[in-house]
């Protein structure tokens, strides 16, 4: 029989096959099996790496989503803070306007004070005068 890449065995003189052909065939099968194991191991490693990469990608996507949500919350807080700041600045401006107005009024009132003569002479403004005024009010009927 023809011998072609270990597909066929040569027949031995006393029956059976030639040992070299059988051993070559077995070595070939072992080499194929070894190559297939290496390919399977390489596939398993590649699959494991792909799963890890996918898990990392998912984790990065979750992290990016959390960061985006946090950024939205920060933007909202900044917007609210800006509104509060604007309101506080508006109130401060009103207070400053009122303060300026009151200072003008104080300056106007602090102008030259005209001295008026007291209705009761100063020497009469004593505690005794006060008591006399009370007694006269009691004397008046209905008072």
XYZ file of N, CA, C and O in Angstrom:
572
model
N 0.835 -1.179 0.000
C 0.000 0.000 0.000
C 0.877 1.238 0.000
O 1.994 1.222 0.485
N 0.328 2.303 -0.472
C 1.085 3.546 -0.576
C 1.232 4.180 0.797
O 0.382 4.055 1.652
N 2.346 4.867 0.961
C 2.614 5.551 2.222
C 2.531 7.047 1.967
O 3.295 7.604 1.214
N 1.540 7.686 2.615
C 1.343 9.119 2.370
C 1.004 9.802 3.691
O -0.074 9.622 4.224
N 1.947 10.543 4.251
C 1.760 11.347 5.467
C 1.123 10.558 6.603
O 0.255 11.050 7.321
N 1.465 9.286 6.751
C 0.971 8.494 7.858
C -0.450 8.043 7.698
O -1.034 7.502 8.621
N -1.066 8.253 6.510
C -2.444 7.824 6.318
C -2.521 6.313 6.089
O -3.539 5.716 6.374
N -1.459 5.764 5.572
C -1.466 4.327 5.260
C -0.268 3.664 5.913
O 0.783 4.285 6.051
N -0.433 2.450 6.303
C 0.677 1.702 6.886
C 1.185 0.702 5.867
O 0.406 0.095 5.126
N 2.500 0.538 5.854
C 3.059 -0.509 5.000
C 2.863 -1.854 5.704
O 2.969 -1.938 6.928
N 2.599 -2.828 4.942
C 2.361 -4.155 5.498
C 3.705 -4.824 5.744
O 4.600 -4.765 4.927
N 3.822 -5.457 6.910
C 5.060 -6.170 7.255
C 5.046 -7.575 6.638
O 3.999 -8.069 6.251
N 6.181 -8.228 6.548
C 6.279 -9.558 5.953
C 5.485 -10.603 6.712
O 4.902 -11.479 6.116
N 5.506 -10.542 7.995
C 4.857 -11.579 8.774
C 3.510 -11.109 9.289
O 3.135 -11.375 10.416
N 2.766 -10.380 8.577
C 1.443 -9.901 8.972
C 1.554 -8.639 9.814
O 2.561 -8.348 10.421
N 0.520 -7.913 9.820
C 0.517 -6.668 10.570
C 1.136 -5.541 9.767
O 1.255 -5.608 8.551
N 1.545 -4.521 10.491
C 2.083 -3.323 9.846
C 3.499 -3.091 10.313
O 3.928 -3.599 11.340
N 4.193 -2.268 9.577
C 5.556 -1.961 9.972
C 5.538 -1.020 11.177
O 4.767 -0.062 11.234
N 6.377 -1.343 12.101
C 6.432 -0.622 13.371
C 6.740 0.855 13.154
O 6.171 1.722 13.822
N 7.623 1.203 12.238
C 7.998 2.597 11.985
C 6.780 3.411 11.572
O 6.580 4.541 12.031
N 5.924 2.833 10.720
C 4.729 3.543 10.254
C 3.756 3.780 11.413
O 3.187 4.869 11.562
N 3.586 2.759 12.224
C 2.661 2.883 13.361
C 3.196 3.917 14.353
O 2.451 4.757 14.853
N 4.492 3.860 14.647
C 5.080 4.800 15.593
C 5.003 6.232 15.043
O 4.710 7.172 15.794
N 5.239 6.391 13.748
C 5.146 7.703 13.121
C 3.702 8.210 13.225
O 3.458 9.383 13.520
N 2.744 7.326 13.008
C 1.322 7.700 13.079
C 0.973 8.118 14.503
O 0.315 9.134 14.727
N 1.438 7.354 15.492
C 1.155 7.681 16.898
C 1.825 9.002 17.275
O 1.223 9.848 17.936
N 3.066 9.202 16.843
C 3.742 10.478 17.119
C 2.986 11.637 16.484
O 2.840 12.709 17.092
N 2.493 11.423 15.276
C 1.714 12.466 14.590
C 0.446 12.803 15.349
O 0.070 13.973 15.496
N -0.239 11.756 15.846
C -1.457 11.985 16.634
C -1.136 12.733 17.932
O -1.874 13.637 18.336
N -0.041 12.356 18.577
C 0.360 13.050 19.799
C 0.673 14.518 19.518
O 0.319 15.403 20.300
N 1.335 14.779 18.396
C 1.648 16.164 18.037
C 0.370 16.948 17.750
O 0.230 18.098 18.175
N -0.582 16.316 17.041
C -1.871 16.982 16.769
C -2.614 17.239 18.071
O -3.179 18.332 18.279
N -2.621 16.228 18.954
C -3.294 16.383 20.243
C -2.636 17.494 21.051
O -3.324 18.339 21.642
N -1.317 17.533 21.067
C -0.597 18.585 21.778
C -0.930 19.959 21.184
O -1.183 20.928 21.922
N -0.942 20.061 19.865
C -1.272 21.325 19.195
C -2.699 21.741 19.513
O -2.989 22.933 19.751
N -3.631 20.760 19.526
C -5.022 21.072 19.845
C -5.158 21.535 21.294
O -5.925 22.456 21.599
N -4.408 20.888 22.212
C -4.437 21.317 23.617
C -3.905 22.748 23.750
O -4.458 23.561 24.483
N -2.806 23.022 23.052
C -2.250 24.376 23.098
C -3.252 25.384 22.532
O -3.432 26.469 23.086
N -3.908 25.018 21.439
C -4.909 25.911 20.839
C -6.086 26.105 21.795
O -6.598 27.227 21.958
N -6.516 25.015 22.442
C -7.625 25.104 23.396
C -7.220 25.967 24.589
O -8.008 26.799 25.069
N -5.993 25.773 25.093
C -5.501 26.601 26.202
C -5.423 28.071 25.791
O -5.797 28.958 26.556
N -4.929 28.310 24.586
C -4.846 29.678 24.088
C -6.240 30.282 23.958
O -6.455 31.452 24.311
N -7.213 29.481 23.502
C -8.598 29.954 23.395
C -9.159 30.256 24.784
O -9.859 31.256 24.979
N -8.861 29.380 25.748
C -9.350 29.589 27.111
C -8.760 30.874 27.695
O -9.460 31.668 28.331
N -7.455 31.083 27.462
C -6.811 32.316 27.943
C -7.423 33.532 27.263
O -7.741 34.539 27.908
N -7.619 33.444 25.950
C -8.219 34.562 25.209
C -9.633 34.833 25.693
O -10.044 35.995 25.848
N -10.400 33.754 25.953
C -11.766 33.913 26.455
C -11.754 34.561 27.833
O -12.539 35.472 28.105
N -10.854 34.112 28.710
C -10.735 34.693 30.045
C -10.377 36.178 29.956
O -10.955 37.012 30.648
N -9.439 36.497 29.082
C -9.043 37.902 28.914
C -10.187 38.727 28.347
O -10.401 39.871 28.760
N -10.928 38.138 27.420
C -12.071 38.858 26.841
C -13.129 39.113 27.911
O -13.719 40.204 27.973
N -13.383 38.110 28.765
C -14.359 38.294 29.851
C -13.885 39.371 30.820
O -14.681 40.212 31.245
N -12.596 39.326 31.181
C -12.048 40.348 32.072
C -12.149 41.734 31.445
O -12.504 42.711 32.119
N -11.837 41.809 30.168
C -11.928 43.095 29.464
C -13.370 43.589 29.448
O -13.643 44.780 29.655
N -14.304 42.666 29.223
C -15.718 43.048 29.217
C -16.142 43.525 30.604
O -16.832 44.541 30.744
N -15.713 42.785 31.650
C -16.042 43.199 33.014
C -15.430 44.558 33.348
O -16.083 45.402 33.962
N -14.173 44.763 32.910
C -13.546 46.079 33.126
C -14.312 47.166 32.392
O -14.519 48.258 32.918
N -14.719 46.848 31.173
C -15.497 47.815 30.389
C -16.816 48.143 31.057
O -17.243 49.302 31.093
N -17.476 47.111 31.594
C -18.743 47.347 32.293
C -18.523 48.183 33.540
O -19.299 49.097 33.830
N -17.455 47.877 34.274
C -17.156 48.647 35.477
C -16.820 50.095 35.117
O -17.257 51.035 35.783
N -16.063 50.276 34.037
C -15.745 51.640 33.598
C -17.004 52.369 33.151
O -17.157 53.563 33.405
N -17.912 51.643 32.511
C -19.174 52.267 32.086
C -19.990 52.670 33.311
O -20.572 53.769 33.347
N -20.031 51.803 34.330
C -20.760 52.152 35.559
C -20.108 53.346 36.246
O -20.798 54.253 36.720
N -18.770 53.332 36.276
C -18.057 54.456 36.881
C -18.334 55.749 36.114
O -18.599 56.796 36.717
N -18.304 55.669 34.794
C -18.591 56.861 33.974
C -20.015 57.343 34.214
O -20.265 58.554 34.292
N -20.942 56.401 34.368
C -22.332 56.779 34.621
C -22.450 57.457 35.989
O -23.122 58.486 36.119
N -21.783 56.885 37.001
C -21.820 57.516 38.326
C -21.178 58.900 38.285
O -21.675 59.837 38.905
N -20.082 59.040 37.545
C -19.430 60.342 37.435
C -20.347 61.342 36.723
O -20.425 62.507 37.119
N -21.042 60.869 35.693
C -21.967 61.751 34.970
C -23.102 62.187 35.891
O -23.492 63.365 35.900
N -23.629 61.244 36.693
C -24.700 61.589 37.622
C -24.193 62.571 38.678
O -24.898 63.521 39.030
N -22.976 62.340 39.155
C -22.402 63.259 40.139
C -22.200 64.643 39.516
O -22.462 65.663 40.164
N -21.770 64.671 38.263
C -21.577 65.957 37.576
C -22.908 66.692 37.441
O -22.970 67.909 37.628
N -23.974 65.948 37.152
C -25.305 66.566 37.034
C -25.717 67.133 38.392
O -26.234 68.254 38.477
N -25.475 66.348 39.467
C -25.832 66.845 40.807
C -25.021 68.087 41.157
O -25.560 69.043 41.714
N -23.731 68.092 40.823
C -22.889 69.264 41.101
C -23.386 70.466 40.313
O -23.471 71.580 40.857
N -23.730 70.257 39.050
C -24.259 71.363 38.229
C -25.542 71.922 38.846
O -25.731 73.144 38.901
N -26.419 71.020 39.318
C -27.676 71.458 39.933
C -27.393 72.240 41.214
O -28.008 73.281 41.460
N -26.466 71.749 42.024
C -26.112 72.461 43.249
C -25.485 73.823 42.927
O -25.767 74.810 43.597
N -24.646 73.876 41.905
C -24.060 75.157 41.494
C -25.130 76.123 41.021
O -25.074 77.324 41.312
N -26.111 75.612 40.294
C -27.204 76.460 39.827
C -27.981 77.026 41.021
O -28.255 78.224 41.103
N -28.308 76.127 41.996
C -29.040 76.584 43.185
C -28.202 77.586 43.981
O -28.728 78.593 44.457
N -26.909 77.301 44.119
C -26.035 78.215 44.842
C -25.984 79.564 44.130
O -26.005 80.616 44.777
N -25.924 79.537 42.802
C -25.928 80.785 42.033
C -27.199 81.580 42.267
O -27.158 82.811 42.409
N -28.330 80.876 42.321
C -29.604 81.554 42.596
C -29.589 82.166 43.990
O -30.014 83.311 44.182
N -29.103 81.389 44.982
C -29.041 81.907 46.348
C -28.090 83.090 46.436
O -28.372 84.079 47.120
N -26.971 82.999 45.723
C -26.008 84.098 45.713
C -26.628 85.344 45.097
O -26.485 86.455 45.630
N -27.344 85.163 43.995
C -27.995 86.305 43.348
C -29.007 86.947 44.287
O -29.080 88.179 44.396
N -29.792 86.109 44.975
C -30.785 86.635 45.916
C -30.094 87.368 47.062
O -30.522 88.452 47.457
N -29.000 86.794 47.580
C -28.270 87.441 48.673
C -27.667 88.770 48.203
O -27.684 89.761 48.939
N -27.154 88.810 46.985
C -26.599 90.055 46.449
C -27.698 91.098 46.263
O -27.486 92.278 46.530
N -28.881 90.653 45.842
C -29.999 91.574 45.677
C -30.399 92.159 47.030
O -30.586 93.372 47.170
N -30.500 91.296 48.057
C -30.859 91.764 49.401
C -29.783 92.702 49.933
O -30.087 93.747 50.523
N -28.508 92.341 49.717
C -27.416 93.204 50.174
C -27.479 94.566 49.490
O -27.238 95.600 50.131
N -27.814 94.588 48.214
C -27.925 95.857 47.488
C -29.073 96.689 48.059
O -28.944 97.914 48.222
N -30.200 96.032 48.384
C -31.326 96.760 48.979
C -30.943 97.319 50.346
O -31.273 98.461 50.669
N -30.233 96.512 51.135
C -29.810 96.965 52.459
C -28.842 98.142 52.319
O -28.946 99.134 53.054
N -27.931 98.042 51.382
C -26.977 99.145 51.171
C -27.718 100.405 50.716
O -27.396 101.517 51.168
N -28.716 100.239 49.857
C -29.507 101.389 49.397
C -30.233 102.027 50.589
O -30.238 103.257 50.737
N -30.829 101.184 51.438
C -31.518 101.688 52.622
C -30.518 102.353 53.571
O -30.815 103.399 54.155
N -29.333 101.775 53.693
C -28.286 102.331 54.549
C -27.878 103.722 54.066
O -27.735 104.652 54.860
N -27.682 103.871 52.765
C -27.321 105.176 52.193
C -28.435 106.183 52.469
O -28.178 107.329 52.878
N -29.692 105.758 52.297
C -30.827 106.641 52.541
C -30.860 107.082 54.008
O -31.048 108.282 54.308
N -30.651 106.125 54.919
C -30.685 106.468 56.345
C -29.517 107.387 56.718
O -29.683 108.303 57.533
N -28.361 107.190 56.123
C -27.228 108.071 56.400
C -27.536 109.499 55.947
O -27.187 110.467 56.627
N -28.187 109.620 54.810
C -28.564 110.968 54.318
C -29.551 111.627 55.275
O -29.441 112.829 55.554
N -30.504 110.836 55.748
C -31.490 111.393 56.687
C -30.816 111.823 57.982
O -31.124 112.874 58.550
N -29.864 110.997 58.456
C -29.148 111.331 59.688
C -28.366 112.624 59.491
O -28.389 113.523 60.339
N -27.687 112.736 58.329
C -26.920 113.966 58.062
C -27.853 115.176 57.998
O -27.521 116.256 58.480
N -29.023 114.958 57.397
C -29.981 116.075 57.297
C -30.489 116.462 58.682
O -30.659 117.649 58.979
N -30.715 115.450 59.513
C -31.217 115.741 60.857
C -30.123 116.301 61.760
O -30.410 117.015 62.709
N -28.870 115.965 61.477
C -27.775 116.453 62.296
C -27.366 117.878 61.930
O -26.473 118.433 62.543
N -28.032 118.446 60.973
C -27.714 119.807 60.563
C -27.801 120.769 61.744
O -27.937 120.361 62.885
N -27.716 122.051 61.491
C -27.737 123.007 62.601
C -29.016 122.853 63.412
O -30.110 122.835 62.889
N -28.829 122.664 64.712
C -29.965 122.482 65.607
C -30.367 123.862 66.120
O -29.547 124.583 66.701
N -31.619 124.174 65.884
C -32.124 125.466 66.370
C -32.474 125.293 67.839
O -33.197 124.388 68.205
N -31.946 126.186 68.634
C -32.220 126.097 70.055
C -33.517 126.823 70.344
O -33.699 127.968 70.004
N -34.403 126.102 70.992
C -35.691 126.683 71.370
C -35.684 126.916 72.872
O -35.093 126.145 73.612
N -36.367 127.914 73.256
C -36.472 128.197 74.688
C -37.363 127.140 75.320
O -38.389 126.784 74.760
N -36.956 126.604 76.440
C -37.787 125.582 77.081
C -39.104 126.182 77.558
O -39.178 127.361 77.896
N -40.124 125.375 77.580
C -41.444 125.833 78.017
C -41.401 126.126 79.510
O -41.961 127.101 79.982
N -40.700 125.275 80.228
C -40.533 125.489 81.661
C -39.069 125.845 81.873
O -38.194 125.165 81.332
N -38.771 126.871 82.598
C -37.379 127.228 82.825
C -36.628 126.058 83.462
O -37.186 125.295 84.245
N -35.395 125.949 83.120
C -34.569 124.815 83.528
C -34.466 124.701 85.042
O -34.468 123.618 85.590
N -34.378 125.833 85.717
C -34.241 125.765 87.170
C -35.498 125.225 87.846
O -35.455 124.768 88.976
N -36.625 125.253 87.126
C -37.847 124.727 87.713
C -37.992 123.213 87.460
O -38.860 122.590 88.048
N -37.188 122.636 86.616
C -37.291 121.208 86.301
C -36.591 120.412 87.393
O -35.464 119.965 87.264
N -37.268 120.298 88.509
C -36.724 119.550 89.624
C -37.735 118.507 90.034
O -38.876 118.483 89.567
N -37.307 117.658 90.940
C -38.200 116.613 91.406
C -39.374 117.234 92.162
O -40.497 116.760 92.078
N -39.112 118.295 92.839
C -40.181 118.967 93.581
C -41.221 119.490 92.610
O -42.426 119.374 92.851
N -40.779 120.065 91.495
C -41.707 120.554 90.486
C -42.552 119.406 89.956
O -43.746 119.545 89.748
N -41.916 118.261 89.759
C -42.613 117.078 89.255
C -43.701 116.650 90.236
O -44.828 116.369 89.853
N -43.361 116.652 91.531
C -44.342 116.259 92.543
C -45.492 117.265 92.608
O -46.650 116.887 92.761
N -45.178 118.543 92.489
C -46.220 119.570 92.494
C -47.165 119.392 91.321
O -48.368 119.540 91.446
N -46.595 119.019 90.143
C -47.423 118.824 88.957
C -48.352 117.649 89.160
O -49.514 117.680 88.752
N -47.879 116.627 89.839
C -48.722 115.464 90.118
C -49.851 115.831 91.072
O -50.990 115.388 90.913
N -49.535 116.622 92.071
C -50.546 117.006 93.051
C -51.620 117.861 92.405
O -52.794 117.709 92.689
N -51.234 118.754 91.515
C -52.227 119.596 90.855
C -53.110 118.775 89.947
O -54.281 119.069 89.797
N -52.581 117.740 89.362
C -53.407 116.888 88.488
C -54.402 116.112 89.309
O -55.524 115.877 88.893
N -54.035 115.735 90.535
C -54.939 114.985 91.397
C -56.058 115.910 91.902
O -57.163 115.465 92.147
N -55.744 117.163 92.067
C -56.728 118.108 92.538
C -57.786 118.403 91.507
O -58.906 118.728 91.828
N -57.411 118.270 90.248
C -58.337 118.583 89.182
C -59.323 117.412 89.108
O -58.915 116.257 89.004
N -60.630 117.706 89.106
C -61.592 116.606 89.001
C -61.495 115.943 87.633
O -61.340 116.589 86.619
N -61.589 114.571 87.632
C -61.529 113.802 86.388
C -60.105 113.595 85.943
O -59.841 113.056 84.870
N -59.125 113.991 86.694
C -57.732 113.914 86.275
C -56.915 112.986 87.033
O -56.887 112.007 87.495
